[in-house]
Amino acid sequence: MSAALKSAGVIRSEWVFQVLARATGAGRSLKAGEYAIPSRASPLTILSDLTAGRTIIRKVTLPEGLTSAMIVRQLQSVSWLTGEVTVPEEGTLLPETYRAERGDTRQSLLDRMRADQQTLLERLWASRKPGLPLATPQEAVILASIVEKETGLRDERRRVAGVFINRLRIGMRLQSDPTVIYAVSRGEPLGRGIRASELASRSPWNTYAYSGLPPTPIANPGRASLEAVLDPLETRELYFVADGSGGHVFAETLEAHNANVARWRQVERAKAAGG
């Protein structure tokens, strides 16, 4: 280690550093890693940092709503992480900002994401709102992944979850566009609108074609979406549609919903004309 420190210009003399390390006993407990050594730091200060393991802590942010394949691709792009990984099962990871050190393995980060989701899910499931039409924690994750893809607004998630819970209770199809996209591309952006043939496809992920939940999550939901489906807003609303400003407008009846859709179509036409 002294040779590496000398090569990096951190210490002037390997011999002096080695003598100090032996004299203080620090030589037996030096910890490898990435360090930020202050300019003109004394050898004793450097030894203190190396024995205490005051390494540089980096951060990796994995956004909510990514598929497991997308998360793996993002981790593979982080050059200071090491090792190869296979794509985990869909919806088993908790997107967060994670702290890591240079040289940590990508697998260790995936393992932490999986463990963190399990810990959070166990806590939320134990305190869930009574009477939800969700039989298992896995079903909660599936619904949370749909809520995650339907709205990017944190304060809308409980309301969107409430709509889907109401639909599940009465056996009404969820009719969620993101599930159709997942059926077509496993969650990769289509780069176009959904086709009528895709809405009519017999994929089990197509919630226009089948009642109930799809067989798996369609992404990795974040903390807020998991909280939302296990504590949804109590409402009689059954419908929602985009409002043109990043949010949604909600309705209890099909008549009101159709009027909202007509207004949204006007917004779309106005945007197209202005573009």
PDB file of C-alpha atoms in Angstrom:
ATOM      1  CA  MET A   1       0.000   0.000   0.000  1.00  0.00           C
ATOM      2  CA  SER A   2       2.856   2.405   0.747  1.00  0.00           C
ATOM      3  CA  ALA A   3       4.092   2.050  -2.842  1.00  0.00           C
ATOM      4  CA  ALA A   4       0.648   2.985  -4.182  1.00  0.00           C
ATOM      5  CA  LEU A   5       0.478   5.999  -1.877  1.00  0.00           C
ATOM      6  CA  LYS A   6       3.946   7.113  -2.987  1.00  0.00           C
ATOM      7  CA  SER A   7       3.032   6.648  -6.654  1.00  0.00           C
ATOM      8  CA  ALA A   8      -0.096   8.756  -6.163  1.00  0.00           C
ATOM      9  CA  GLY A   9       1.932  11.503  -4.535  1.00  0.00           C
ATOM     10  CA  VAL A  10       0.144  11.142  -1.201  1.00  0.00           C
ATOM     11  CA  ILE A  11       3.327  10.428   0.804  1.00  0.00           C
ATOM     12  CA  ARG A  12       6.912  11.453   0.184  1.00  0.00           C
ATOM     13  CA  SER A  13       8.694   8.471   1.699  1.00  0.00           C
ATOM     14  CA  GLU A  14       7.613   4.866   1.713  1.00  0.00           C
ATOM     15  CA  TRP A  15      10.184   4.105   4.397  1.00  0.00           C
ATOM     16  CA  VAL A  16       8.902   6.769   6.817  1.00  0.00           C
ATOM     17  CA  PHE A  17       5.317   5.648   6.254  1.00  0.00           C
ATOM     18  CA  GLN A  18       6.205   1.988   6.878  1.00  0.00           C
ATOM     19  CA  VAL A  19       8.112   2.816  10.068  1.00  0.00           C
ATOM     20  CA  LEU A  20       5.146   4.813  11.398  1.00  0.00           C
ATOM     21  CA  ALA A  21       2.729   2.043  10.461  1.00  0.00           C
ATOM     22  CA  ARG A  22       4.813  -0.533  12.388  1.00  0.00           C
ATOM     23  CA  ALA A  23       5.409   1.768  15.339  1.00  0.00           C
ATOM     24  CA  THR A  24       1.727   2.599  15.777  1.00  0.00           C
ATOM     25  CA  GLY A  25       0.487  -0.895  14.999  1.00  0.00           C
ATOM     26  CA  ALA A  26      -1.606   0.518  12.182  1.00  0.00           C
ATOM     27  CA  GLY A  27       0.104  -1.663   9.598  1.00  0.00           C
ATOM     28  CA  ARG A  28      -1.940  -4.643  10.758  1.00  0.00           C
ATOM     29  CA  SER A  29      -5.319  -2.950  10.212  1.00  0.00           C
ATOM     30  CA  LEU A  30      -5.047  -0.868   7.042  1.00  0.00           C
ATOM     31  CA  LYS A  31      -8.249  -1.114   4.995  1.00  0.00           C
ATOM     32  CA  ALA A  32      -8.277  -1.097   1.213  1.00  0.00           C
ATOM     33  CA  GLY A  33     -10.648   1.208  -0.611  1.00  0.00           C
ATOM     34  CA  GLU A  34     -11.022   4.573  -2.294  1.00  0.00           C
ATOM     35  CA  TYR A  35      -9.935   7.506  -0.119  1.00  0.00           C
ATOM     36  CA  ALA A  36      -9.947  11.285  -0.429  1.00  0.00           C
ATOM     37  CA  ILE A  37      -6.661  12.319   1.172  1.00  0.00           C
ATOM     38  CA  PRO A  38      -6.456  16.039   2.023  1.00  0.00           C
ATOM     39  CA  SER A  39      -3.592  17.972   0.476  1.00  0.00           C
ATOM     40  CA  ARG A  40      -0.502  17.960   2.709  1.00  0.00           C
ATOM     41  CA  ALA A  41      -2.068  15.486   5.130  1.00  0.00           C
ATOM     42  CA  SER A  42       0.456  14.124   7.610  1.00  0.00           C
ATOM     43  CA  PRO A  43       1.408  10.446   7.531  1.00  0.00           C
ATOM     44  CA  LEU A  44      -0.329   9.986  10.895  1.00  0.00           C
ATOM     45  CA  THR A  45      -3.537  11.494   9.532  1.00  0.00           C
ATOM     46  CA  ILE A  46      -3.340   9.230   6.494  1.00  0.00           C
ATOM     47  CA  LEU A  47      -2.795   6.187   8.701  1.00  0.00           C
ATOM     48  CA  SER A  48      -5.771   7.194  10.822  1.00  0.00           C
ATOM     49  CA  ASP A  49      -7.994   7.400   7.741  1.00  0.00           C
ATOM     50  CA  LEU A  50      -6.761   4.086   6.357  1.00  0.00           C
ATOM     51  CA  THR A  51      -7.221   2.186   9.620  1.00  0.00           C
ATOM     52  CA  ALA A  52     -10.661   3.718  10.244  1.00  0.00           C
ATOM     53  CA  GLY A  53     -11.750   2.865   6.709  1.00  0.00           C
ATOM     54  CA  ARG A  54     -12.928   6.401   5.920  1.00  0.00           C
ATOM     55  CA  THR A  55     -13.480   5.532   2.269  1.00  0.00           C
ATOM     56  CA  ILE A  56     -15.330   7.631  -0.305  1.00  0.00           C
ATOM     57  CA  ILE A  57     -19.026   6.784  -0.266  1.00  0.00           C
ATOM     58  CA  ARG A  58     -20.720   7.101  -3.633  1.00  0.00           C
ATOM     59  CA  LYS A  59     -24.413   7.085  -4.490  1.00  0.00           C
ATOM     60  CA  VAL A  60     -26.402   5.158  -7.071  1.00  0.00           C
ATOM     61  CA  THR A  61     -29.945   6.364  -7.769  1.00  0.00           C
ATOM     62  CA  LEU A  62     -32.360   3.863  -9.296  1.00  0.00           C
ATOM     63  CA  PRO A  63     -35.633   5.636 -10.225  1.00  0.00           C
ATOM     64  CA  GLU A  64     -39.059   4.198  -9.497  1.00  0.00           C
ATOM     65  CA  GLY A  65     -40.920   2.479 -12.301  1.00  0.00           C
ATOM     66  CA  LEU A  66     -37.991   0.872 -14.110  1.00  0.00           C
ATOM     67  CA  THR A  67     -38.217  -2.745 -15.143  1.00  0.00           C
ATOM     68  CA  SER A  68     -35.658  -5.126 -13.693  1.00  0.00           C
ATOM     69  CA  ALA A  69     -33.899  -5.265 -17.064  1.00  0.00           C
ATOM     70  CA  MET A  70     -33.612  -1.463 -17.073  1.00  0.00           C
ATOM     71  CA  ILE A  71     -32.172  -1.458 -13.561  1.00  0.00           C
ATOM     72  CA  VAL A  72     -29.552  -4.021 -14.548  1.00  0.00           C
ATOM     73  CA  ARG A  73     -28.594  -1.932 -17.585  1.00  0.00           C
ATOM     74  CA  GLN A  74     -28.240   1.127 -15.375  1.00  0.00           C
ATOM     75  CA  LEU A  75     -26.019  -0.734 -12.915  1.00  0.00           C
ATOM     76  CA  GLN A  76     -23.901  -2.043 -15.773  1.00  0.00           C
ATOM     77  CA  SER A  77     -23.301   1.559 -16.851  1.00  0.00           C
ATOM     78  CA  VAL A  78     -21.818   2.459 -13.428  1.00  0.00           C
ATOM     79  CA  SER A  79     -18.125   1.963 -14.147  1.00  0.00           C
ATOM     80  CA  TRP A  80     -16.963   1.800 -10.535  1.00  0.00           C
ATOM     81  CA  LEU A  81     -19.205  -1.155  -9.692  1.00  0.00           C
ATOM     82  CA  THR A  82     -17.925  -4.636 -10.509  1.00  0.00           C
ATOM     83  CA  GLY A  83     -19.212  -8.028 -11.589  1.00  0.00           C
ATOM     84  CA  GLU A  84     -21.881  -9.366 -13.885  1.00  0.00           C
ATOM     85  CA  VAL A  85     -25.506  -9.990 -12.913  1.00  0.00           C
ATOM     86  CA  THR A  86     -28.569 -11.643 -14.346  1.00  0.00           C
ATOM     87  CA  VAL A  87     -31.913  -9.862 -14.501  1.00  0.00           C
ATOM     88  CA  PRO A  88     -33.950 -10.475 -11.309  1.00  0.00           C
ATOM     89  CA  GLU A  89     -37.636 -11.292 -11.352  1.00  0.00           C
ATOM     90  CA  GLU A  90     -39.838  -8.332 -12.241  1.00  0.00           C
ATOM     91  CA  GLY A  91     -40.959  -6.198  -9.321  1.00  0.00           C
ATOM     92  CA  THR A  92     -38.620  -7.652  -6.685  1.00  0.00           C
ATOM     93  CA  LEU A  93     -36.409  -4.571  -6.249  1.00  0.00           C
ATOM     94  CA  LEU A  94     -36.937  -1.368  -4.261  1.00  0.00           C
ATOM     95  CA  PRO A  95     -35.850   1.703  -6.233  1.00  0.00           C
ATOM     96  CA  GLU A  96     -34.008   4.156  -3.991  1.00  0.00           C
ATOM     97  CA  THR A  97     -30.728   6.028  -3.757  1.00  0.00           C
ATOM     98  CA  TYR A  98     -28.145   3.559  -2.458  1.00  0.00           C
ATOM     99  CA  ARG A  99     -24.734   4.228  -0.953  1.00  0.00           C
ATOM    100  CA  ALA A 100     -21.837   2.148  -2.229  1.00  0.00           C
ATOM    101  CA  GLU A 101     -18.069   2.148  -2.571  1.00  0.00           C
ATOM    102  CA  ARG A 102     -15.834   1.728  -5.587  1.00  0.00           C
ATOM    103  CA  GLY A 103     -15.353  -1.967  -6.199  1.00  0.00           C
ATOM    104  CA  ASP A 104     -18.666  -3.045  -4.690  1.00  0.00           C
ATOM    105  CA  THR A 105     -20.384  -5.657  -6.815  1.00  0.00           C
ATOM    106  CA  ARG A 106     -23.529  -5.048  -8.798  1.00  0.00           C
ATOM    107  CA  GLN A 107     -24.945  -8.236  -7.306  1.00  0.00           C
ATOM    108  CA  SER A 108     -24.511  -6.905  -3.780  1.00  0.00           C
ATOM    109  CA  LEU A 109     -26.507  -3.819  -4.720  1.00  0.00           C
ATOM    110  CA  LEU A 110     -29.280  -5.915  -6.271  1.00  0.00           C
ATOM    111  CA  ASP A 111     -29.330  -8.054  -3.122  1.00  0.00           C
ATOM    112  CA  ARG A 112     -29.788  -4.927  -1.007  1.00  0.00           C
ATOM    113  CA  MET A 113     -32.599  -3.692  -3.263  1.00  0.00           C
ATOM    114  CA  ARG A 114     -34.356  -7.035  -2.939  1.00  0.00           C
ATOM    115  CA  ALA A 115     -33.911  -7.196   0.838  1.00  0.00           C
ATOM    116  CA  ASP A 116     -35.051  -3.594   1.318  1.00  0.00           C
ATOM    117  CA  GLN A 117     -38.224  -4.228  -0.667  1.00  0.00           C
ATOM    118  CA  GLN A 118     -38.991  -7.332   1.365  1.00  0.00           C
ATOM    119  CA  THR A 119     -38.488  -5.489   4.653  1.00  0.00           C
ATOM    120  CA  LEU A 120     -40.678  -2.572   3.552  1.00  0.00           C
ATOM    121  CA  LEU A 121     -43.368  -4.834   2.108  1.00  0.00           C
ATOM    122  CA  GLU A 122     -43.607  -6.910   5.287  1.00  0.00           C
ATOM    123  CA  ARG A 123     -44.118  -3.766   7.349  1.00  0.00           C
ATOM    124  CA  LEU A 124     -46.682  -2.234   4.987  1.00  0.00           C
ATOM    125  CA  TRP A 125     -48.585  -5.489   4.562  1.00  0.00           C
ATOM    126  CA  ALA A 126     -48.874  -5.946   8.326  1.00  0.00           C
ATOM    127  CA  SER A 127     -50.464  -2.489   8.685  1.00  0.00           C
ATOM    128  CA  ARG A 128     -52.536  -2.528   5.469  1.00  0.00           C
ATOM    129  CA  LYS A 129     -56.053  -1.096   5.356  1.00  0.00           C
ATOM    130  CA  PRO A 130     -58.632  -3.806   6.181  1.00  0.00           C
ATOM    131  CA  GLY A 131     -60.797  -5.271   3.448  1.00  0.00           C
ATOM    132  CA  LEU A 132     -58.530  -4.723   0.464  1.00  0.00           C
ATOM    133  CA  PRO A 133     -59.115  -7.082  -2.501  1.00  0.00           C
ATOM    134  CA  LEU A 134     -55.458  -8.113  -2.393  1.00  0.00           C
ATOM    135  CA  ALA A 135     -54.781 -11.659  -1.230  1.00  0.00           C
ATOM    136  CA  THR A 136     -50.994 -11.561  -0.937  1.00  0.00           C
ATOM    137  CA  PRO A 137     -48.098  -9.114  -0.699  1.00  0.00           C
ATOM    138  CA  GLN A 138     -47.205 -10.112  -4.276  1.00  0.00           C
ATOM    139  CA  GLU A 139     -50.578  -8.864  -5.477  1.00  0.00           C
ATOM    140  CA  ALA A 140     -49.861  -5.569  -3.712  1.00  0.00           C
ATOM    141  CA  VAL A 141     -46.591  -5.275  -5.630  1.00  0.00           C
ATOM    142  CA  ILE A 142     -48.358  -6.017  -8.925  1.00  0.00           C
ATOM    143  CA  LEU A 143     -50.940  -3.296  -8.332  1.00  0.00           C
ATOM    144  CA  ALA A 144     -48.289  -0.871  -7.050  1.00  0.00           C
ATOM    145  CA  SER A 145     -46.307  -1.350 -10.273  1.00  0.00           C
ATOM    146  CA  ILE A 146     -49.384  -0.341 -12.283  1.00  0.00           C
ATOM    147  CA  VAL A 147     -49.993   2.711 -10.088  1.00  0.00           C
ATOM    148  CA  GLU A 148     -46.317   3.634 -10.478  1.00  0.00           C
ATOM    149  CA  LYS A 149     -46.593   3.636 -14.264  1.00  0.00           C
ATOM    150  CA  GLU A 150     -49.957   5.429 -14.334  1.00  0.00           C
ATOM    151  CA  THR A 151     -48.912   8.563 -12.464  1.00  0.00           C
ATOM    152  CA  GLY A 152     -45.671  10.324 -11.695  1.00  0.00           C
ATOM    153  CA  LEU A 153     -47.337  12.601  -9.133  1.00  0.00           C
ATOM    154  CA  ARG A 154     -46.758  11.499  -5.569  1.00  0.00           C
ATOM    155  CA  ASP A 155     -49.950  13.117  -4.272  1.00  0.00           C
ATOM    156  CA  GLU A 156     -52.050  11.285  -6.905  1.00  0.00           C
ATOM    157  CA  ARG A 157     -50.911   7.770  -6.130  1.00  0.00           C
ATOM    158  CA  ARG A 158     -53.391   7.006  -3.330  1.00  0.00           C
ATOM    159  CA  ARG A 159     -56.239   8.303  -5.498  1.00  0.00           C
ATOM    160  CA  VAL A 160     -55.205   6.239  -8.525  1.00  0.00           C
ATOM    161  CA  ALA A 161     -54.797   3.238  -6.221  1.00  0.00           C
ATOM    162  CA  GLY A 162     -58.311   3.883  -4.903  1.00  0.00           C
ATOM    163  CA  VAL A 163     -59.740   3.754  -8.432  1.00  0.00           C
ATOM    164  CA  PHE A 164     -58.072   0.421  -9.149  1.00  0.00           C
ATOM    165  CA  ILE A 165     -59.118  -1.003  -5.779  1.00  0.00           C
ATOM    166  CA  ASN A 166     -62.713  -0.020  -6.553  1.00  0.00           C
ATOM    167  CA  ARG A 167     -62.495  -1.754  -9.917  1.00  0.00           C
ATOM    168  CA  LEU A 168     -61.065  -4.922  -8.385  1.00  0.00           C
ATOM    169  CA  ARG A 169     -63.866  -4.978  -5.817  1.00  0.00           C
ATOM    170  CA  ILE A 170     -66.613  -4.994  -8.448  1.00  0.00           C
ATOM    171  CA  GLY A 171     -64.824  -7.199 -10.986  1.00  0.00           C
ATOM    172  CA  MET A 172     -64.307  -4.364 -13.448  1.00  0.00           C
ATOM    173  CA  ARG A 173     -61.269  -4.616 -15.713  1.00  0.00           C
ATOM    174  CA  LEU A 174     -58.388  -2.340 -14.784  1.00  0.00           C
ATOM    175  CA  GLN A 175     -57.884  -1.206 -18.407  1.00  0.00           C
ATOM    176  CA  SER A 176     -54.424   0.175 -17.746  1.00  0.00           C
ATOM    177  CA  ASP A 177     -52.381   1.240 -20.781  1.00  0.00           C
ATOM    178  CA  PRO A 178     -49.018   0.460 -19.125  1.00  0.00           C
ATOM    179  CA  THR A 179     -50.025  -3.202 -18.813  1.00  0.00           C
ATOM    180  CA  VAL A 180     -50.600  -3.312 -22.571  1.00  0.00           C
ATOM    181  CA  ILE A 181     -47.186  -1.768 -23.180  1.00  0.00           C
ATOM    182  CA  TYR A 182     -45.635  -4.409 -20.926  1.00  0.00           C
ATOM    183  CA  ALA A 183     -47.428  -7.115 -22.886  1.00  0.00           C
ATOM    184  CA  VAL A 184     -45.967  -5.745 -26.129  1.00  0.00           C
ATOM    185  CA  SER A 185     -42.413  -4.804 -25.133  1.00  0.00           C
ATOM    186  CA  ARG A 186     -41.852  -5.945 -21.531  1.00  0.00           C
ATOM    187  CA  GLY A 187     -41.929  -2.320 -20.491  1.00  0.00           C
ATOM    188  CA  GLU A 188     -39.573  -0.831 -23.049  1.00  0.00           C
ATOM    189  CA  PRO A 189     -40.916   2.467 -24.483  1.00  0.00           C
ATOM    190  CA  LEU A 190     -42.948   1.905 -27.638  1.00  0.00           C
ATOM    191  CA  GLY A 191     -42.164   5.295 -29.150  1.00  0.00           C
ATOM    192  CA  ARG A 192     -45.710   5.423 -30.474  1.00  0.00           C
ATOM    193  CA  GLY A 193     -49.299   5.056 -29.381  1.00  0.00           C
ATOM    194  CA  ILE A 194     -50.905   1.753 -28.494  1.00  0.00           C
ATOM    195  CA  ARG A 195     -52.566   0.026 -31.460  1.00  0.00           C
ATOM    196  CA  ALA A 196     -56.125  -1.281 -31.420  1.00  0.00           C
ATOM    197  CA  SER A 197     -54.786  -4.768 -32.105  1.00  0.00           C
ATOM    198  CA  GLU A 198     -52.615  -4.527 -28.998  1.00  0.00           C
ATOM    199  CA  LEU A 199     -55.560  -3.454 -26.849  1.00  0.00           C
ATOM    200  CA  ALA A 200     -57.369  -6.573 -28.092  1.00  0.00           C
ATOM    201  CA  SER A 201     -54.439  -8.965 -27.644  1.00  0.00           C
ATOM    202  CA  ARG A 202     -54.885 -12.037 -25.465  1.00  0.00           C
ATOM    203  CA  SER A 203     -51.735 -11.492 -23.426  1.00  0.00           C
ATOM    204  CA  PRO A 204     -52.344 -12.189 -19.717  1.00  0.00           C
ATOM    205  CA  TRP A 205     -50.747  -8.801 -18.972  1.00  0.00           C
ATOM    206  CA  ASN A 206     -53.408  -7.014 -21.031  1.00  0.00           C
ATOM    207  CA  THR A 207     -55.864  -5.660 -18.459  1.00  0.00           C
ATOM    208  CA  TYR A 208     -58.211  -4.581 -21.253  1.00  0.00           C
ATOM    209  CA  ALA A 209     -58.676  -8.242 -22.163  1.00  0.00           C
ATOM    210  CA  TYR A 210     -58.690  -9.827 -18.705  1.00  0.00           C
ATOM    211  CA  SER A 211     -60.209  -8.954 -15.352  1.00  0.00           C
ATOM    212  CA  GLY A 212     -58.099  -8.814 -12.222  1.00  0.00           C
ATOM    213  CA  LEU A 213     -54.370  -8.343 -11.905  1.00  0.00           C
ATOM    214  CA  PRO A 214     -51.756  -9.409 -14.467  1.00  0.00           C
ATOM    215  CA  PRO A 215     -49.574 -12.406 -13.532  1.00  0.00           C
ATOM    216  CA  THR A 216     -46.521 -10.342 -12.529  1.00  0.00           C
ATOM    217  CA  PRO A 217     -45.576  -6.752 -11.771  1.00  0.00           C
ATOM    218  CA  ILE A 218     -44.873  -4.601 -14.828  1.00  0.00           C
ATOM    219  CA  ALA A 219     -42.049  -2.624 -13.176  1.00  0.00           C
ATOM    220  CA  ASN A 220     -40.374  -2.072  -9.822  1.00  0.00           C
ATOM    221  CA  PRO A 221     -42.622   0.217  -7.774  1.00  0.00           C
ATOM    222  CA  GLY A 222     -41.248   2.716  -5.312  1.00  0.00           C
ATOM    223  CA  ARG A 223     -42.076   3.218  -1.672  1.00  0.00           C
ATOM    224  CA  ALA A 224     -44.906   5.729  -2.313  1.00  0.00           C
ATOM    225  CA  SER A 225     -46.764   3.417  -4.697  1.00  0.00           C
ATOM    226  CA  LEU A 226     -46.493   0.460  -2.331  1.00  0.00           C
ATOM    227  CA  GLU A 227     -47.839   2.643   0.466  1.00  0.00           C
ATOM    228  CA  ALA A 228     -50.638   3.865  -1.801  1.00  0.00           C
ATOM    229  CA  VAL A 229     -52.076   0.469  -2.716  1.00  0.00           C
ATOM    230  CA  LEU A 230     -52.048  -0.709   0.900  1.00  0.00           C
ATOM    231  CA  ASP A 231     -53.624   2.523   2.135  1.00  0.00           C
ATOM    232  CA  PRO A 232     -55.641   3.762  -0.873  1.00  0.00           C
ATOM    233  CA  LEU A 233     -57.839   6.821  -0.846  1.00  0.00           C
ATOM    234  CA  GLU A 234     -61.420   5.894  -0.020  1.00  0.00           C
ATOM    235  CA  THR A 235     -63.441   7.064  -2.998  1.00  0.00           C
ATOM    236  CA  ARG A 236     -66.253   5.974  -5.287  1.00  0.00           C
ATOM    237  CA  GLU A 237     -64.297   6.945  -8.395  1.00  0.00           C
ATOM    238  CA  LEU A 238     -63.888   4.364 -11.134  1.00  0.00           C
ATOM    239  CA  TYR A 239     -62.252   6.384 -13.912  1.00  0.00           C
ATOM    240  CA  PHE A 240     -59.414   8.785 -14.597  1.00  0.00           C
ATOM    241  CA  VAL A 241     -57.836  10.332 -17.654  1.00  0.00           C
ATOM    242  CA  ALA A 242     -54.931  12.704 -18.267  1.00  0.00           C
ATOM    243  CA  ASP A 243     -55.718  16.377 -17.771  1.00  0.00           C
ATOM    244  CA  GLY A 244     -53.012  17.769 -20.046  1.00  0.00           C
ATOM    245  CA  SER A 245     -50.884  19.202 -17.253  1.00  0.00           C
ATOM    246  CA  GLY A 246     -49.158  16.080 -15.984  1.00  0.00           C
ATOM    247  CA  GLY A 247     -51.974  14.969 -13.710  1.00  0.00           C
ATOM    248  CA  HIS A 248     -55.360  13.329 -14.094  1.00  0.00           C
ATOM    249  CA  VAL A 249     -59.022  14.170 -13.745  1.00  0.00           C
ATOM    250  CA  PHE A 250     -61.185  11.588 -11.965  1.00  0.00           C
ATOM    251  CA  ALA A 251     -64.834  10.554 -12.286  1.00  0.00           C
ATOM    252  CA  GLU A 252     -67.354   8.303 -10.584  1.00  0.00           C
ATOM    253  CA  THR A 253     -69.546   7.682 -13.636  1.00  0.00           C
ATOM    254  CA  LEU A 254     -68.903   6.692 -17.225  1.00  0.00           C
ATOM    255  CA  GLU A 255     -70.842   9.738 -18.419  1.00  0.00           C
ATOM    256  CA  ALA A 256     -68.573  12.112 -16.514  1.00  0.00           C
ATOM    257  CA  HIS A 257     -65.514  10.175 -17.615  1.00  0.00           C
ATOM    258  CA  ASN A 258     -66.504  10.396 -21.282  1.00  0.00           C
ATOM    259  CA  ALA A 259     -66.836  14.163 -20.919  1.00  0.00           C
ATOM    260  CA  ASN A 260     -63.349  14.281 -19.372  1.00  0.00           C
ATOM    261  CA  VAL A 261     -61.969  12.178 -22.211  1.00  0.00           C
ATOM    262  CA  ALA A 262     -63.560  14.530 -24.763  1.00  0.00           C
ATOM    263  CA  ARG A 263     -61.833  17.482 -23.093  1.00  0.00           C
ATOM    264  CA  TRP A 264     -58.528  15.590 -23.133  1.00  0.00           C
ATOM    265  CA  ARG A 265     -58.942  14.898 -26.857  1.00  0.00           C
ATOM    266  CA  GLN A 266     -59.413  18.634 -27.391  1.00  0.00           C
ATOM    267  CA  VAL A 267     -56.169  19.274 -25.525  1.00  0.00           C
ATOM    268  CA  GLU A 268     -54.402  16.712 -27.709  1.00  0.00           C
ATOM    269  CA  ARG A 269     -55.748  18.261 -30.885  1.00  0.00           C
ATOM    270  CA  ALA A 270     -54.720  21.736 -29.729  1.00  0.00           C
ATOM    271  CA  LYS A 271     -51.213  20.521 -28.964  1.00  0.00           C
ATOM    272  CA  ALA A 272     -50.964  18.816 -32.332  1.00  0.00           C
ATOM    273  CA  ALA A 273     -52.130  21.960 -34.123  1.00  0.00           C
ATOM    274  CA  GLY A 274     -49.675  24.094 -32.214  1.00  0.00           C
ATOM    275  CA  GLY A 275     -46.828  21.700 -32.951  1.00  0.00           C
TER     276      GLY A 275
END
